[in-house]
Amino acid sequence: MAAVLPLLIIVLVSKVTGQEVEYSNKFPLVVSTWPFLEAVRAGWRAINGGLSSVDAVVEGCSACEFLRCDGTVGPGGSPDENSETTLDALIMNGATMEVGAVAAMRYVKDGIKAARLVMLYTEHTMLAGDRASSFAISMGLPGSSNLSSPESMEKWTKWRENHCQPNFRKNVLPTNSCGPYHLKQDSDVGDKTCLVDDAPEYIRMKSSRVDFHNHDTISMAIFDKSGHIAVGTSTNGASFKIPGRVGDGPIAGSSAYADDEVGACGATGDGDIMMRFLPCYQVVESMRLGMAPSVAAKDAISRIARKYPTFVGAIFAVDKNGTHAGACYGWTFQYSVRSPSMDDVEVFTVYP
């Protein structure tokens, strides 16, 4: 009995403090927005083959960029007002809280790889515009590339033929044709934006420009076999955006967030609205305070919907134990998962 007791104590301690025991049947784990099956498979092969969670996220998101998932990830989609495609991307290490991101990047087709270069070889968090392109090329990524495609140019041409409608302009003239735009001479919008009483009515009148054809972002979380987390996003942004626009894709806490101590989150939808709330940061902090992933995700979405009832968006949340859930508003959302218990990627559907 005396010999058995120390062994029993060792086993009990391992269950309490040894994450590998607790996680052995749950990790590695890959979770991604939308049914981007090949991207999840690429991430799974990478993490199951021994790569780090950061490198596996790069592999998964790169696959989506190469495949031009739904025309909203990677080059060749979502032209801006000038017909050009630009890229936003982010990578975050949940162990160190390091982040690398690029925004409004032209000429370089590898958004997620450029973001990783920012994280690995600079002390910055984000580089933007042409200087982000120059940095990525100087660090070895191929360029300079035309990121447009026949499909994106055709989409842009039809938009021009439709008098550049819809667009993201407001309080300018002309209202129903292409620019150049100028301010309304009799506009008192500067005063009205400060009137809280008018805000709810203005928000109700707005219609979301995000739908199933431009839901814009792959957001992916990968846990390695020890439970270390990385998240990444990649997007070519909103169609017909004003040149220079940066969405939520490269914003840590908005499109994605990870902390090894808690879990991870990924988001997709109307980035111009969602980035005002940092929903993924909210989800992770809610889980830190004890909320289940399903409750944390619904809470973050509802905070946005209360202020913007026409907003469209979705979130997946996954805690450090591998429990995952999703929440959405304004559309039906699907997210993809691959775990050791699955033979292949499984898609989960979440209804508003």
Tab-separated table of C-alpha atoms in Angstrom, residues 69-80 84-89 102-105 155 168 209-211 213-218 233-242 245-250 268-272:
chain	number	residue	atom	x	y	z
A	69	CYS	CA	-11.836	31.382	-51.213
A	70	ASP	CA	-15.207	32.817	-52.273
A	71	GLY	CA	-13.355	35.585	-54.091
A	72	THR	CA	-12.942	37.380	-50.767
A	73	VAL	CA	-9.564	36.002	-49.645
A	74	GLY	CA	-6.276	36.514	-51.457
A	75	PRO	CA	-5.682	38.268	-54.772
A	76	GLY	CA	-8.203	38.583	-57.555
A	77	GLY	CA	-11.286	39.726	-55.673
A	78	SER	CA	-13.130	42.625	-54.022
A	79	PRO	CA	-11.988	45.551	-56.199
A	80	ASP	CA	-11.956	49.006	-54.641
A	84	GLU	CA	-7.635	47.531	-57.467
A	85	THR	CA	-7.458	44.586	-55.063
A	86	THR	CA	-5.604	45.134	-51.787
A	87	LEU	CA	-4.988	42.753	-48.905
A	88	ASP	CA	-5.336	42.809	-45.115
A	89	ALA	CA	-3.945	40.031	-42.907
A	102	VAL	CA	-0.449	44.186	-42.933
A	103	ALA	CA	-3.166	46.536	-44.118
A	104	ALA	CA	-4.200	47.887	-47.523
A	105	MET	CA	-1.218	46.058	-49.015
A	155	LYS	CA	-17.244	42.929	-61.278
A	168	PHE	CA	-19.461	53.540	-49.059
A	209	ARG	CA	-23.309	46.054	-47.726
A	210	VAL	CA	-22.089	42.666	-46.521
A	211	ASP	CA	-23.765	39.501	-47.783
A	213	HIS	CA	-21.033	36.962	-51.712
A	214	ASN	CA	-18.587	39.221	-49.878
A	215	HIS	CA	-18.375	37.947	-46.330
A	216	ASP	CA	-14.752	38.710	-46.763
A	217	THR	CA	-12.582	36.974	-44.171
A	218	ILE	CA	-11.011	33.678	-43.267
A	233	THR	CA	-6.913	36.222	-40.740
A	234	SER	CA	-6.709	37.086	-44.403
A	235	THR	CA	-9.050	39.112	-46.589
A	236	ASN	CA	-9.183	41.321	-49.646
A	237	GLY	CA	-11.744	43.500	-47.916
A	238	ALA	CA	-15.082	44.933	-48.954
A	239	SER	CA	-15.993	45.258	-52.614
A	240	PHE	CA	-15.918	48.835	-53.942
A	241	LYS	CA	-14.358	50.195	-50.766
A	242	ILE	CA	-12.856	53.654	-50.804
A	245	ARG	CA	-9.809	51.544	-46.416
A	246	VAL	CA	-8.618	49.151	-43.722
A	247	GLY	CA	-11.152	46.714	-42.331
A	248	ASP	CA	-11.161	44.596	-39.206
A	249	GLY	CA	-9.010	41.835	-40.741
A	250	PRO	CA	-5.639	43.161	-39.504
A	268	THR	CA	-16.323	37.687	-40.007
A	269	GLY	CA	-18.882	40.146	-41.312
A	270	ASP	CA	-19.259	43.914	-41.520
A	271	GLY	CA	-15.744	44.820	-40.490
A	272	ASP	CA	-16.329	48.568	-40.450
